[in-house]
One Martini backbone bead per residue (centre of mass of N, CA, C, O) as a GRO file, in nm:
protein
  123
    1MET     BB    1  -1.034   1.705  -0.636
    2ASP     BB    2  -1.343   1.741  -0.580
    3ASN     BB    3  -1.410   1.720  -0.908
    4LEU     BB    4  -1.335   1.429  -0.898
    5SER     BB    5  -1.362   1.125  -0.966
    6SER     BB    6  -1.276   0.822  -0.866
    7GLY     BB    7  -1.134   0.744  -1.132
    8GLN     BB    8  -0.957   1.000  -1.143
    9ARG     BB    9  -0.811   0.959  -0.876
   10ILE     BB   10  -0.687   0.690  -0.943
   11GLU     BB   11  -0.527   0.788  -1.190
   12PHE     BB   12  -0.362   1.005  -1.052
   13LEU     BB   13  -0.218   0.811  -0.851
   14ALA     BB   14  -0.106   0.616  -1.066
   15GLN     BB   15   0.076   0.823  -1.205
   16LEU     BB   16   0.250   0.883  -0.955
   17LEU     BB   17   0.343   0.584  -0.914
   18GLU     BB   18   0.495   0.565  -1.203
   19GLU     BB   19   0.702   0.728  -1.115
   20ALA     BB   20   1.032   0.703  -1.055
   21SER     BB   21   1.008   0.914  -0.840
   22PRO     BB   22   0.940   0.985  -0.535
   23LEU     BB   23   0.768   1.133  -0.310
   24SER     BB   24   0.789   1.344  -0.076
   25VAL     BB   25   0.704   1.394   0.242
   26GLU     BB   26   0.611   1.684   0.200
   27LYS     BB   27   0.411   1.623  -0.031
   28LEU     BB   28   0.240   1.416   0.120
   29ASN     BB   29   0.152   1.604   0.346
   30LYS     BB   30   0.017   1.813   0.159
   31MET     BB   31  -0.188   1.625   0.030
   32GLU     BB   32  -0.330   1.553   0.292
   33GLN     BB   33  -0.409   1.840   0.369
   34LEU     BB   34  -0.575   1.902   0.101
   35TYR     BB   35  -0.729   1.590   0.045
   36ASN     BB   36  -0.775   1.373   0.266
   37LEU     BB   37  -0.682   1.061   0.194
   38ASN     BB   38  -0.700   0.902   0.469
   39ALA     BB   39  -1.033   0.917   0.461
   40ASN     BB   40  -1.048   0.728   0.233
   41ASN     BB   41  -1.258   0.422   0.148
   42ASN     BB   42  -1.155   0.361  -0.120
   43SER     BB   43  -0.967   0.097  -0.210
   44GLU     BB   44  -0.819   0.209  -0.457
   45ILE     BB   45  -0.727   0.475  -0.332
   46LYS     BB   46  -0.597   0.368  -0.077
   47CYS     BB   47  -0.382   0.193  -0.211
   48LYS     BB   48  -0.238   0.413  -0.376
   49TRP     BB   49  -0.173   0.599  -0.135
   50ILE     BB   50  -0.008   0.401   0.026
   51ARG     BB   51   0.203   0.339  -0.197
   52LEU     BB   52   0.308   0.625  -0.219
   53GLY     BB   53   0.407   0.641   0.073
   54LEU     BB   54   0.600   0.397   0.065
   55LYS     BB   55   0.777   0.499  -0.167
   56GLY     BB   56   0.840   0.774   0.018
   57LYS     BB   57   0.887   0.691   0.318
   58TRP     BB   58   0.608   0.726   0.474
   59MET     BB   59   0.521   0.648   0.793
   60ASN     BB   60   0.211   0.710   0.779
   61ALA     BB   61   0.151   0.452   0.586
   62VAL     BB   62   0.200   0.196   0.757
   63PRO     BB   63  -0.059   0.163   0.935
   64ARG     BB   64  -0.247   0.160   0.685
   65ALA     BB   65  -0.128  -0.090   0.555
   66VAL     BB   66  -0.182  -0.287   0.784
   67GLU     BB   67  -0.485  -0.242   0.793
   68MET     BB   68  -0.550  -0.328   0.503
   69VAL     BB   69  -0.422  -0.624   0.511
   70THR     BB   70  -0.616  -0.708   0.749
   71GLU     BB   71  -0.907  -0.631   0.608
   72GLN     BB   72  -0.807  -0.721   0.326
   73GLY     BB   73  -0.842  -0.997   0.074
   74ARG     BB   74  -0.740  -0.882  -0.184
   75MET     BB   75  -0.477  -0.934  -0.394
   76LYS     BB   76  -0.468  -0.652  -0.543
   77PHE     BB   77  -0.381  -0.531  -0.250
   78LEU     BB   78  -0.187  -0.711  -0.092
   79ARG     BB   79   0.065  -0.755  -0.270
   80PRO     BB   80   0.167  -0.462  -0.316
   81ILE     BB   81   0.190  -0.383  -0.018
   82TYR     BB   82   0.378  -0.605   0.078
   83ARG     BB   83   0.604  -0.543  -0.122
   84ASP     BB   84   0.656  -0.254  -0.027
   85LEU     BB   85   0.728  -0.328   0.261
   86TYR     BB   86   0.959  -0.532   0.192
   87ASN     BB   87   1.144  -0.332   0.003
   88ASN     BB   88   1.179  -0.197   0.283
   89GLU     BB   89   1.397  -0.221   0.532
   90ASP     BB   90   1.219  -0.064   0.755
   91THR     BB   91   0.943  -0.269   0.679
   92ARG     BB   92   0.998  -0.576   0.660
   93LYS     BB   93   0.921  -0.681   0.943
   94ILE     BB   94   0.627  -0.590   0.927
   95ALA     BB   95   0.546  -0.767   0.693
   96LEU     BB   96   0.613  -1.044   0.824
   97GLU     BB   97   0.443  -1.013   1.085
   98THR     BB   98   0.171  -0.957   0.949
   99PHE     BB   99   0.152  -1.213   0.789
  100GLU     BB  100   0.160  -1.415   1.025
  101LYS     BB  101  -0.092  -1.299   1.166
  102ASN     BB  102  -0.290  -1.326   0.896
  103LYS     BB  103  -0.272  -1.616   0.776
  104PRO     BB  104  -0.525  -1.770   0.910
  105SER     BB  105  -0.732  -1.564   0.727
  106MET     BB  106  -0.629  -1.679   0.461
  107MET     BB  107  -0.601  -1.770   0.157
  108HIS     BB  108  -0.411  -1.997   0.002
  109VAL     BB  109  -0.334  -1.829  -0.254
  110ALA     BB  110  -0.230  -1.583  -0.095
  111ILE     BB  111  -0.009  -1.719   0.061
  112GLN     BB  112   0.158  -1.818  -0.178
  113GLY     BB  113   0.215  -1.538  -0.303
  114LEU     BB  114   0.339  -1.404  -0.046
  115GLU     BB  115   0.573  -1.603  -0.002
  116ILE     BB  116   0.713  -1.503  -0.255
  117ASP     BB  117   0.722  -1.194  -0.210
  118LEU     BB  118   0.864  -1.252   0.092
  119LYS     BB  119   1.079  -1.484   0.062
  120ILE     BB  120   0.992  -1.767   0.199
  121VAL     BB  121   0.967  -1.876  -0.091
  122LYS     BB  122   1.034  -2.026  -0.382
  123LYS     BB  123   0.929  -2.026  -0.720
   0.00000   0.00000   0.00000
């Protein structure tokens, strides 16, 4: 992984994310141990890594997801992470609470999209 460019790392994580079955918590823990992906601050890599964790129901990814949607304003990161949080029954409440907390600092168009994603309003 050290020899890969940022673009290659993004593509690697994107390919894993596209797989039908999620990675196990054990594999996600091992990847973190080997590649230290939690420490990566590249937004593209961070988003893909968080989404991989959420897909695998890795609770380690939840605080990082909340942190990212609180600090990041770009819809290309917000919407997929919020959807992933919402689509897991165990983290749905966290998605809704985080959205309500962050709503005052969001752009109107982001709020509208997320209200649809989080099934607060109908499309």
